[in-house]
mmCIF file of C-alpha atoms in Angstrom:
data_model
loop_
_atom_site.group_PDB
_atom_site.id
_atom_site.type_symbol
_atom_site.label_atom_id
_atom_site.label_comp_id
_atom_site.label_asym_id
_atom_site.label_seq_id
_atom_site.Cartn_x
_atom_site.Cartn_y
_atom_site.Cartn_z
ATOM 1 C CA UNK A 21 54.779 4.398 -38.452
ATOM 2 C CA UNK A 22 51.129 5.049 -36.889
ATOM 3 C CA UNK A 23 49.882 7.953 -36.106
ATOM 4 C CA UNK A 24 49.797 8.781 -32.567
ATOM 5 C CA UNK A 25 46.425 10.614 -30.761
ATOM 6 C CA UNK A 26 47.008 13.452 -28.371
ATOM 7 C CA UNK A 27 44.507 14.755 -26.298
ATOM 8 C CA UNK A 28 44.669 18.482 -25.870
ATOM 9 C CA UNK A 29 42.541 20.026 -22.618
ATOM 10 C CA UNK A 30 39.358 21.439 -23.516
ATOM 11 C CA UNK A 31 38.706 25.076 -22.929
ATOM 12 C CA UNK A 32 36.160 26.486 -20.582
ATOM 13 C CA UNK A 33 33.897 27.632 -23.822
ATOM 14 C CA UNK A 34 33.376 23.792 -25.301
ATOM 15 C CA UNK A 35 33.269 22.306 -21.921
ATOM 16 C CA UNK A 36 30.541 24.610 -21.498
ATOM 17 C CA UNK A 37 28.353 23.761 -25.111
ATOM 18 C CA UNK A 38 29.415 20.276 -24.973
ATOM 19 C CA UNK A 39 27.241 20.498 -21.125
ATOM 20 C CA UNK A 40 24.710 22.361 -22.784
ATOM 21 C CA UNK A 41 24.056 19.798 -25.307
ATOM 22 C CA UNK A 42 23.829 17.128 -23.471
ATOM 23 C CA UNK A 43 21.183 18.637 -20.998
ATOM 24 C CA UNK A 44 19.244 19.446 -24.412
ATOM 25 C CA UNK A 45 19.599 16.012 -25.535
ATOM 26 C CA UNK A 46 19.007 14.014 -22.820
ATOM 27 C CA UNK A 47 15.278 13.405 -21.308
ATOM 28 C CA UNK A 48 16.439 13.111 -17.606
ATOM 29 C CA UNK A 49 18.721 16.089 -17.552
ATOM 30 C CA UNK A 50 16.006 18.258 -19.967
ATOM 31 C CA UNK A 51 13.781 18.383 -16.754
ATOM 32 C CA UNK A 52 16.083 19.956 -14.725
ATOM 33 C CA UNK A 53 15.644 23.688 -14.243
ATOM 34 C CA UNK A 54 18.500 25.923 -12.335
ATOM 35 C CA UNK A 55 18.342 29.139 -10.366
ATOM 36 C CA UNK A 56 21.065 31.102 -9.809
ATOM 37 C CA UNK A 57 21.168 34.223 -7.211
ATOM 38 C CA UNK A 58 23.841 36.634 -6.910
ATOM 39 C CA UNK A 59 24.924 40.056 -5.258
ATOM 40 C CA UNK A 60 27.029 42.097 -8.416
ATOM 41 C CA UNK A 61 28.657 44.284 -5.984
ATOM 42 C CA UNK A 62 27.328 47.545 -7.599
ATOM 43 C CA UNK A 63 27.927 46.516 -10.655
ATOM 44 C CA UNK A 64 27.576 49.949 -12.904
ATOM 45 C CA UNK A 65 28.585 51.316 -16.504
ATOM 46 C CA UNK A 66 30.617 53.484 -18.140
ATOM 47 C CA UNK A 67 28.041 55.833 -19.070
ATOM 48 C CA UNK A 68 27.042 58.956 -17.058
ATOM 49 C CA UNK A 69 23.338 58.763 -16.993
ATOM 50 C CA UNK A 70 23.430 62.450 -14.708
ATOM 51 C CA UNK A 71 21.979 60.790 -11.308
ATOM 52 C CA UNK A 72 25.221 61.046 -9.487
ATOM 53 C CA UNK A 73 25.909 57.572 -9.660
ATOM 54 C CA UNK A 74 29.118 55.737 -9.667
ATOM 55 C CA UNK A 75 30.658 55.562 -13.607
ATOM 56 C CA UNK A 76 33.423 52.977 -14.393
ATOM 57 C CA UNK A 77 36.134 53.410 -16.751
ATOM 58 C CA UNK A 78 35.099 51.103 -19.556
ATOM 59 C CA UNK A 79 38.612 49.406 -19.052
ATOM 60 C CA UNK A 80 37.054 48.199 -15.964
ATOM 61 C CA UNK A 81 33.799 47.864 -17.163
ATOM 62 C CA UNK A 82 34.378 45.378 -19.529
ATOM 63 C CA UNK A 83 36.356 43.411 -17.028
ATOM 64 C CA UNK A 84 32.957 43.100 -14.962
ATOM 65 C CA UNK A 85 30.929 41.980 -17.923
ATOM 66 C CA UNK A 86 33.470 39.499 -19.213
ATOM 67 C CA UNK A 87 34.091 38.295 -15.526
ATOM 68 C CA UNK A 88 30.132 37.836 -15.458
ATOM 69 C CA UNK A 89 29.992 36.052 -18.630
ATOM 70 C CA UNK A 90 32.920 33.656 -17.649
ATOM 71 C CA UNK A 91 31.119 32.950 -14.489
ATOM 72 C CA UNK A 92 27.621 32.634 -15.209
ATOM 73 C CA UNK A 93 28.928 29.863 -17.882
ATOM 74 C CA UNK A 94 31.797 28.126 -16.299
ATOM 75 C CA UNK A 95 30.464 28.266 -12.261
ATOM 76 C CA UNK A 96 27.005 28.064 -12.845
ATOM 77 C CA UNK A 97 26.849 26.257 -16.426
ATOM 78 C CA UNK A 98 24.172 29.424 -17.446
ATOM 79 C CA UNK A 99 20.929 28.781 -15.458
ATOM 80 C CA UNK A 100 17.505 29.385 -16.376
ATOM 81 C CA UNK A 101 17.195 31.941 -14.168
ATOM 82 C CA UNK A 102 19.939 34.186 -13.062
ATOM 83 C CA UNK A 103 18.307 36.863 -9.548
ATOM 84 C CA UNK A 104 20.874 39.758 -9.361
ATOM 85 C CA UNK A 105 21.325 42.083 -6.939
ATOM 86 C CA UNK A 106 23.322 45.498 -7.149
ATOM 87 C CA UNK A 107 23.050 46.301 -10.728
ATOM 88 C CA UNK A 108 23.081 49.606 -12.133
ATOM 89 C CA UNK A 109 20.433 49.413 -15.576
ATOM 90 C CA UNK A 110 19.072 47.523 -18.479
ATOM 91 C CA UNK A 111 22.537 48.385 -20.199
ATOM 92 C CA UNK A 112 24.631 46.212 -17.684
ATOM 93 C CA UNK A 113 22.343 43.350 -18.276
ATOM 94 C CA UNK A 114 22.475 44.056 -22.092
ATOM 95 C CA UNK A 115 26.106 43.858 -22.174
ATOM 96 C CA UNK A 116 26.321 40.561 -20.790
ATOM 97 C CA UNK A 117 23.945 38.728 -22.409
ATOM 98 C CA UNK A 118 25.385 40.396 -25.523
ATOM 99 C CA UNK A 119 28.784 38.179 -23.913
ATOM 100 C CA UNK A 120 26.385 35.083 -23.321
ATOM 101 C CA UNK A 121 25.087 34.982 -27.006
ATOM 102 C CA UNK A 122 28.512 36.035 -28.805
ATOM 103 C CA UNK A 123 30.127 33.274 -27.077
ATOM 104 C CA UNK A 124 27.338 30.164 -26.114
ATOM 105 C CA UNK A 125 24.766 31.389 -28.968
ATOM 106 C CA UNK A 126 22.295 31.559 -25.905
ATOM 107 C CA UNK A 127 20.105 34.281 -25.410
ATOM 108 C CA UNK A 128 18.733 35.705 -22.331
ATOM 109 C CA UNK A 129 16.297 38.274 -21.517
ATOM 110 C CA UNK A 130 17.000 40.857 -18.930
ATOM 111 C CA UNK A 131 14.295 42.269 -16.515
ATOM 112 C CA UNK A 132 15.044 45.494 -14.289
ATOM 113 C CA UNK A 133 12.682 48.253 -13.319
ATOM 114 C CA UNK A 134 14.512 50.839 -11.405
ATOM 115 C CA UNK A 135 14.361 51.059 -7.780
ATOM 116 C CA UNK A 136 14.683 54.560 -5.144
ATOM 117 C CA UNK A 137 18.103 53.380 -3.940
ATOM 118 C CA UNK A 138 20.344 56.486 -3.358
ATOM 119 C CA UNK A 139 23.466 54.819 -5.203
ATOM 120 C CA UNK A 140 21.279 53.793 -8.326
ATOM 121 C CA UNK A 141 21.481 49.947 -7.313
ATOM 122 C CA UNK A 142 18.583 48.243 -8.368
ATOM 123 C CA UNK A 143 17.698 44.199 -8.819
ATOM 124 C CA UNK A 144 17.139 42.515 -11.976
ATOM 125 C CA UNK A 145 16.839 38.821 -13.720
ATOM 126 C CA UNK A 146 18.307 37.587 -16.726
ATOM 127 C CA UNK A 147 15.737 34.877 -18.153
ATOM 128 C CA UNK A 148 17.027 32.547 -20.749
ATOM 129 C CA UNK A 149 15.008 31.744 -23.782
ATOM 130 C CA UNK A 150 13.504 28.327 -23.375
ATOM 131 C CA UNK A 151 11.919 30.047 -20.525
ATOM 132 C CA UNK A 152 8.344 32.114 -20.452
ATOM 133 C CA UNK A 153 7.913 35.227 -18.533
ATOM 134 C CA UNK A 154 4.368 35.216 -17.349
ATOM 135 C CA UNK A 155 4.416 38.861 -15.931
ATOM 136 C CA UNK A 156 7.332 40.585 -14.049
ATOM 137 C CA UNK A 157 6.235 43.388 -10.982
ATOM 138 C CA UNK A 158 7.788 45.678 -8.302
ATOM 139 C CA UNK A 159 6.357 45.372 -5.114
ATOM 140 C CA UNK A 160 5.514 48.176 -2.378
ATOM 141 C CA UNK A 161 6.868 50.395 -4.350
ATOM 142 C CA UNK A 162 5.167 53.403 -2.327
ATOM 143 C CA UNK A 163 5.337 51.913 0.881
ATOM 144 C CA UNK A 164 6.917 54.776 3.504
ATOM 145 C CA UNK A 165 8.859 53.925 6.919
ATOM 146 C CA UNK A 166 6.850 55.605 9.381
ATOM 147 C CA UNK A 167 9.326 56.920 11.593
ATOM 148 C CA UNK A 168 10.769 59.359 8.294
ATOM 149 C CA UNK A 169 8.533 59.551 5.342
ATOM 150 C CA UNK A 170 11.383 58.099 3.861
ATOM 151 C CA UNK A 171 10.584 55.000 1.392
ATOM 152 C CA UNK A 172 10.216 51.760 3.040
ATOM 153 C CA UNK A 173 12.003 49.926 0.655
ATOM 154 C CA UNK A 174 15.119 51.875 -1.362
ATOM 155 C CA UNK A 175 14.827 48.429 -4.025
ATOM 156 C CA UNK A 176 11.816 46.823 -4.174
ATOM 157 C CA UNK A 177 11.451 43.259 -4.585
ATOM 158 C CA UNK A 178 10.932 42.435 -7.837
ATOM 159 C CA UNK A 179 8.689 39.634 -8.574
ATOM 160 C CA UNK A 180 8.648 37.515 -11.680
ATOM 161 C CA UNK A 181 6.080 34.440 -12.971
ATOM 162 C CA UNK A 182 8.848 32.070 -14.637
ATOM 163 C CA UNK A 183 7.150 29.166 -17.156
ATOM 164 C CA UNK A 184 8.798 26.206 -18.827
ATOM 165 C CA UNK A 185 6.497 24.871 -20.936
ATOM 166 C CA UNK A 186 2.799 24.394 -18.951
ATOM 167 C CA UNK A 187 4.956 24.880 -15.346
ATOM 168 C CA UNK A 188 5.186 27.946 -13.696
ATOM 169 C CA UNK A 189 7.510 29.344 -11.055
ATOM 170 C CA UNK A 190 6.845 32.698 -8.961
ATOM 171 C CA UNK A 191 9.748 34.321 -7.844
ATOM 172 C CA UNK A 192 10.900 36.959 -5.541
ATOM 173 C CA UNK A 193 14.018 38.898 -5.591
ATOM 174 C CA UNK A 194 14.812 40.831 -2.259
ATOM 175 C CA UNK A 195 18.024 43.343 -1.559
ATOM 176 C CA UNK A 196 16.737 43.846 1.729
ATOM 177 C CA UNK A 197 18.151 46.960 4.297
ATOM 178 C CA UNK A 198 21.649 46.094 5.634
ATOM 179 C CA UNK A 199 22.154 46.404 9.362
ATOM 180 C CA UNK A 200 24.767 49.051 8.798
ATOM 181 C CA UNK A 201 24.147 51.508 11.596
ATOM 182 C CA UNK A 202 22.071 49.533 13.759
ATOM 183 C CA UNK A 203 24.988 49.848 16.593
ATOM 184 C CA UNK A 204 24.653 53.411 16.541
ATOM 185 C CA UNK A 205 22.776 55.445 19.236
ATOM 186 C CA UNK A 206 21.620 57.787 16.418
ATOM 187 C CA UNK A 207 20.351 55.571 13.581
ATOM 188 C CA UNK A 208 20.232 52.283 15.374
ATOM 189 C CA UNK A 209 16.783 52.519 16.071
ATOM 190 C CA UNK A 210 15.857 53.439 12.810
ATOM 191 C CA UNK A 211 17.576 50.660 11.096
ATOM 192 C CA UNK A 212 16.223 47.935 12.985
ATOM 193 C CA UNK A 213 12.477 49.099 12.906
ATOM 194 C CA UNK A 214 13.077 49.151 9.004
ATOM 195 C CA UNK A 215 14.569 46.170 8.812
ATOM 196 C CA UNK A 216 11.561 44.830 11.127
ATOM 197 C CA UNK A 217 8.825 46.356 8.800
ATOM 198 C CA UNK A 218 10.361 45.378 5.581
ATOM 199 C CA UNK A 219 10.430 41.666 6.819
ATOM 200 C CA UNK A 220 6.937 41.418 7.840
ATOM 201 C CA UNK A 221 5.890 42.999 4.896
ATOM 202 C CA UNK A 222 7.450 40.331 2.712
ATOM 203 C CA UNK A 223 5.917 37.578 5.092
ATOM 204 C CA UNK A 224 2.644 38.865 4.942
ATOM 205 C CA UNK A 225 2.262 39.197 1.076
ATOM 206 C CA UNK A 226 3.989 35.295 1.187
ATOM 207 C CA UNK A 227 0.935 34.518 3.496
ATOM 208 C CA UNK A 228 -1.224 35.701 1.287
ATOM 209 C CA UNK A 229 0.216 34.382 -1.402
ATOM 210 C CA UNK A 230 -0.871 30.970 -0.341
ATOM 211 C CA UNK A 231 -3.592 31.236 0.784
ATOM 212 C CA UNK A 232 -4.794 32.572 -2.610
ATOM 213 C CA UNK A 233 -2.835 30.514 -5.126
ATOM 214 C CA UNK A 234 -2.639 26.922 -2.745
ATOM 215 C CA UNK A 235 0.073 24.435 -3.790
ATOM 216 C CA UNK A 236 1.884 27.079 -6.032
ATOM 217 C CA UNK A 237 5.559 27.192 -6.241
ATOM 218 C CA UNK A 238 7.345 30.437 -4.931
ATOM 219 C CA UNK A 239 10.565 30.576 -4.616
ATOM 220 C CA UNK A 240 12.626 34.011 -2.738
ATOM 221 C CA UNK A 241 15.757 34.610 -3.027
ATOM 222 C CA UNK A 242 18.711 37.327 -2.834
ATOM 223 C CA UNK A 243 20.507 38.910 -0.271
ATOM 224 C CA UNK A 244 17.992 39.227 2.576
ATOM 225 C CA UNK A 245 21.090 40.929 4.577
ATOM 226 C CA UNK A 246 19.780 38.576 7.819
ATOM 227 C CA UNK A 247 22.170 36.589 10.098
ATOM 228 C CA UNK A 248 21.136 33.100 11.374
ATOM 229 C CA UNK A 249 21.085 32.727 14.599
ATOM 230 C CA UNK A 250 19.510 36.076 14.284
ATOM 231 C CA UNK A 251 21.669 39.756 15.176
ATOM 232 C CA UNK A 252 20.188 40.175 18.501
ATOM 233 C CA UNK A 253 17.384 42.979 17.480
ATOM 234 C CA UNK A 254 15.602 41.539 14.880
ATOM 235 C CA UNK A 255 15.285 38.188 12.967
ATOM 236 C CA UNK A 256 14.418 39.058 9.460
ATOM 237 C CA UNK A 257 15.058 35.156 7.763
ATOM 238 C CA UNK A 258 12.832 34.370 10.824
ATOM 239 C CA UNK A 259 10.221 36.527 9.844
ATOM 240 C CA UNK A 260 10.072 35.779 6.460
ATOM 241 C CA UNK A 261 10.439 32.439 6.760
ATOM 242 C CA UNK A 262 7.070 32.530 9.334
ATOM 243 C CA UNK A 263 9.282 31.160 12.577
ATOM 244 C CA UNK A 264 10.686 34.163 14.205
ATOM 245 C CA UNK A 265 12.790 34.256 16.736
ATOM 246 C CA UNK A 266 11.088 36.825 19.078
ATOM 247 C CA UNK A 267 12.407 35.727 22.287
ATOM 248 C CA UNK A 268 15.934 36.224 20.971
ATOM 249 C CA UNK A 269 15.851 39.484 19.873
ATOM 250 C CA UNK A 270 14.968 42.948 20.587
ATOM 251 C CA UNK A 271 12.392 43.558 18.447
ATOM 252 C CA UNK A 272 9.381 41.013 18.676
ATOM 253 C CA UNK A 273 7.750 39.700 15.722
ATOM 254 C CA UNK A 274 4.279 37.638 15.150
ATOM 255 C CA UNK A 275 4.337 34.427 13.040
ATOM 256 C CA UNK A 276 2.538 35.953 10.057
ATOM 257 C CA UNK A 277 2.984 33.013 7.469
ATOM 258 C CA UNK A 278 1.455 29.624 7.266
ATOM 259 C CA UNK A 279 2.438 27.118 6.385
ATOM 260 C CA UNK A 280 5.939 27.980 6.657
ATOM 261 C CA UNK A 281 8.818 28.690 3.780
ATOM 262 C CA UNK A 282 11.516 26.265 3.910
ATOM 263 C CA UNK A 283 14.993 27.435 4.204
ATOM 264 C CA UNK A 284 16.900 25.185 1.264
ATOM 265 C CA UNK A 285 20.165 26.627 2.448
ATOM 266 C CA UNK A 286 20.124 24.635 5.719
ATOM 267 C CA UNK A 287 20.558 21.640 3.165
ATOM 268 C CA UNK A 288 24.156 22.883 2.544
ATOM 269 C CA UNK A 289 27.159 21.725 5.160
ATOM 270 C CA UNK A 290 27.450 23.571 8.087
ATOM 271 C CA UNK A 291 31.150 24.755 6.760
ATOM 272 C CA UNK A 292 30.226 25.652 3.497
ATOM 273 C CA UNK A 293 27.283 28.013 3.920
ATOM 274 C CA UNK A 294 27.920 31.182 4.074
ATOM 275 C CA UNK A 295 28.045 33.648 1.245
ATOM 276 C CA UNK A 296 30.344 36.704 3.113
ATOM 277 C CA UNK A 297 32.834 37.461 4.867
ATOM 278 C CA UNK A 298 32.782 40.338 7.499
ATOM 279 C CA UNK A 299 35.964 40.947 9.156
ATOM 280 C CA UNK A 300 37.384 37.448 8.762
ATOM 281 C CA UNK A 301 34.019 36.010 10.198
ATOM 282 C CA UNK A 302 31.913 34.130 7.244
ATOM 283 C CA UNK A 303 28.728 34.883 7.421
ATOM 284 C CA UNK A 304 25.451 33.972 5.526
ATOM 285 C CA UNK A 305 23.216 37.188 3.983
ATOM 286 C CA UNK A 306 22.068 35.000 0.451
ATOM 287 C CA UNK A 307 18.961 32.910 0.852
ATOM 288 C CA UNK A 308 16.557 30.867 -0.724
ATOM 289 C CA UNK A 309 13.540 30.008 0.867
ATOM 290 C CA UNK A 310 10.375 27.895 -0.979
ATOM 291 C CA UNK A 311 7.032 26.567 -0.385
ATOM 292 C CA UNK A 312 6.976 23.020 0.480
ATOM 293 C CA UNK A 313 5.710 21.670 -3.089
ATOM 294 C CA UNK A 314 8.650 23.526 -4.830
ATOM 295 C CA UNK A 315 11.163 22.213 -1.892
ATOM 296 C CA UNK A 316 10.222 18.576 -2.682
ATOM 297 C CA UNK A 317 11.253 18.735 -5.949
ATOM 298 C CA UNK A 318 15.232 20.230 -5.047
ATOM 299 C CA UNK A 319 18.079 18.006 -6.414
ATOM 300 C CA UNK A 320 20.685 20.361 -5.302
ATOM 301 C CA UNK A 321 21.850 23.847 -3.597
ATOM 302 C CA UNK A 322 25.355 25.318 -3.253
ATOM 303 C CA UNK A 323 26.955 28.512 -2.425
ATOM 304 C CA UNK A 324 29.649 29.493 -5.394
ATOM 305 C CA UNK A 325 33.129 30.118 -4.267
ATOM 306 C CA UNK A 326 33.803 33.756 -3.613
ATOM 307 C CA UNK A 327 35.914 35.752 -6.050
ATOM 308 C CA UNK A 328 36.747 38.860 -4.914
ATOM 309 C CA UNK A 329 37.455 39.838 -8.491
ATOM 310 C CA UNK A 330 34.252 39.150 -9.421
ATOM 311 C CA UNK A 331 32.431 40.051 -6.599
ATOM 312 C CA UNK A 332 32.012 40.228 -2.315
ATOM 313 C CA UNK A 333 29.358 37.767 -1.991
ATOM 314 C CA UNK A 334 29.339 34.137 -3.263
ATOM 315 C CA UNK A 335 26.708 33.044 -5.448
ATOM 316 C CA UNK A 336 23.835 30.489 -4.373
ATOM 317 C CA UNK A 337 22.860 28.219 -7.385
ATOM 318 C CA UNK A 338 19.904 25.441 -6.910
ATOM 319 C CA UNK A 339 18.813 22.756 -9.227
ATOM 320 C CA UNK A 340 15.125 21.520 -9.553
ATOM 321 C CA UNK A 341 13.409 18.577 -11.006
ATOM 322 C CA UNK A 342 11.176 20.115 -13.667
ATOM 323 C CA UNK A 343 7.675 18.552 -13.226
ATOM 324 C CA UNK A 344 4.598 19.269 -15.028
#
């Protein structure tokens, strides 16, 4: 009697390394090089650090982690990069890279430098190891909104020089202000101008950008927080992007970059971009805009699905071709 061969369903861990390996063996696939963005949902600790901030119980803590692990590997097959918004500290990043390496023997290195956000949110990276970090920066740190004092950014962007071997990659995470409030006779005002200055503050350090370092690839990414069509008083993605809407909205706006970023999300179907969902309206907030050298070499963009259990926004992964 022969012996009969069953096949048994492979878990999400070997489907995983069995991926990884192949990309490492493989000269096509090796020049690939994937960028992942994604909104935690403040995503804290268990630890009381005495700012006031939010502390989970570490039941639920180390439900977040291992949801981040599982979906950092399974979703998004662990990209090079990995732009996070809404993360409490270095020890949140820690903790799941410590999940990363225990389970996928991969390591990655985690970037944050706190932020002046009242609820201790702050962006970060995780970097994985076959990757170079150049430099890492916080930008406009001490920037005030003029109508307050107040600070004009509560996170910063956070600006890292990614290298794969003699390549390099500039990118720049954003959180940018929310348009909570902006209906409001009392803080609408307020809102929008900040929302307004914040935008042409990225676009003119973009504009500058180019003009300095010419042909360079620059990627920025996050949750810019900006509808499109644009909310009727301001068109932040517009802004940023260097094609604003002025004659749509409230507040007016100067094209202040050239040439212009290019908006890789508009390569995604019309019913499958959007990254949140406001009172049973999807919406998009998550971008990634590029200079045109880094847009020609895209393979692919996608938004994630969203998992509420994970977190409120749906993650926006691209792949490039790696060239030197």
């Amino acid at each position: 009697m022969g012996i009969r061969a069953t096949r048994r369903p492979l878990s999400r861990h070997l489907l995983t390394l069995l991926l990884l390996a192949l990309v490492a063996g493989h000269p096509a696939c090796a020049e690939s090089f994937s960028v992942l963005s994604q909104n935690m949902n403040h995503l804290f600790d268990d630890v009381d650090d005495g700012n006031r901030e939010k502390i989970l119980a570490s039941a639920e803590f180390r439900r977040r982690i291992a949801g981040a692990v599982r979906k950092f590997s399974g979703e998004y097959a662990l990209p090079q990069v990995i732009a996070l918004q809404e993360v409490e500290n270095l020890n949140v990043l820690r903790q799941i890279a410590a999940g990363i390496r225990r389970h996928y023997a991969i390591d990655y290195q985690p970037i944050l430098i706190p932020g002046q956000d009242i609820s201790s949110i702050n962006l970060a990276y995780l970097v994985r190891s076959d990757v170079t970090i150049r430099k890492f920066s916080q930008l406009f740190r001490d920037l005030q909104l003029g109508v307050d004092g107040g600070p004009l950014f509560s996170r910063p962007p956070l600006q890292i020089e990614a290298c794969l071997r003699t390549r390099c990659l500039t990118l720049l995470n954003l959180h940018l202000r929310s348009m909570r409030g902006i209906e409001t006779a009392n803080k609408g005002a307020r809102v929008a101008q900040k929302r307004m200055r914040q935008a042409e503050t990225v676009a003119l350090w973009v504009d500058r950008f180019q003009q300095e370092t010419p042909g360079a690839w620059l990627m920025l990414l996050g949750d810019f927080n900006a509808l499109t069509p644009a909310d009727r008083h301001v068109d932040v993605a517009g802004i940023i992007r260097g094609n604003p809407d002025s004659p749509g909205t409230r507040l007016a706006s100067r094209d202040l970059v050239d040439p212009d970023l290019l908006d890789l999300t508009r390569q995604i179907p019309a019913n499958q971009r959007y990254s949140f969902i406001y009172r049973q309206k999807k919406q998009q907030l998550d971008y990634l805009f590029v200079t045109a050298p880094l847009a020609a070499t895209v393979d692919s963009i996608r938004f994630g699905a969203i998992d509420y259990a994970f977190s409120d926004h749906a993650g926006l992964l691209a792949i490039f071709r790696w060239q030197e």
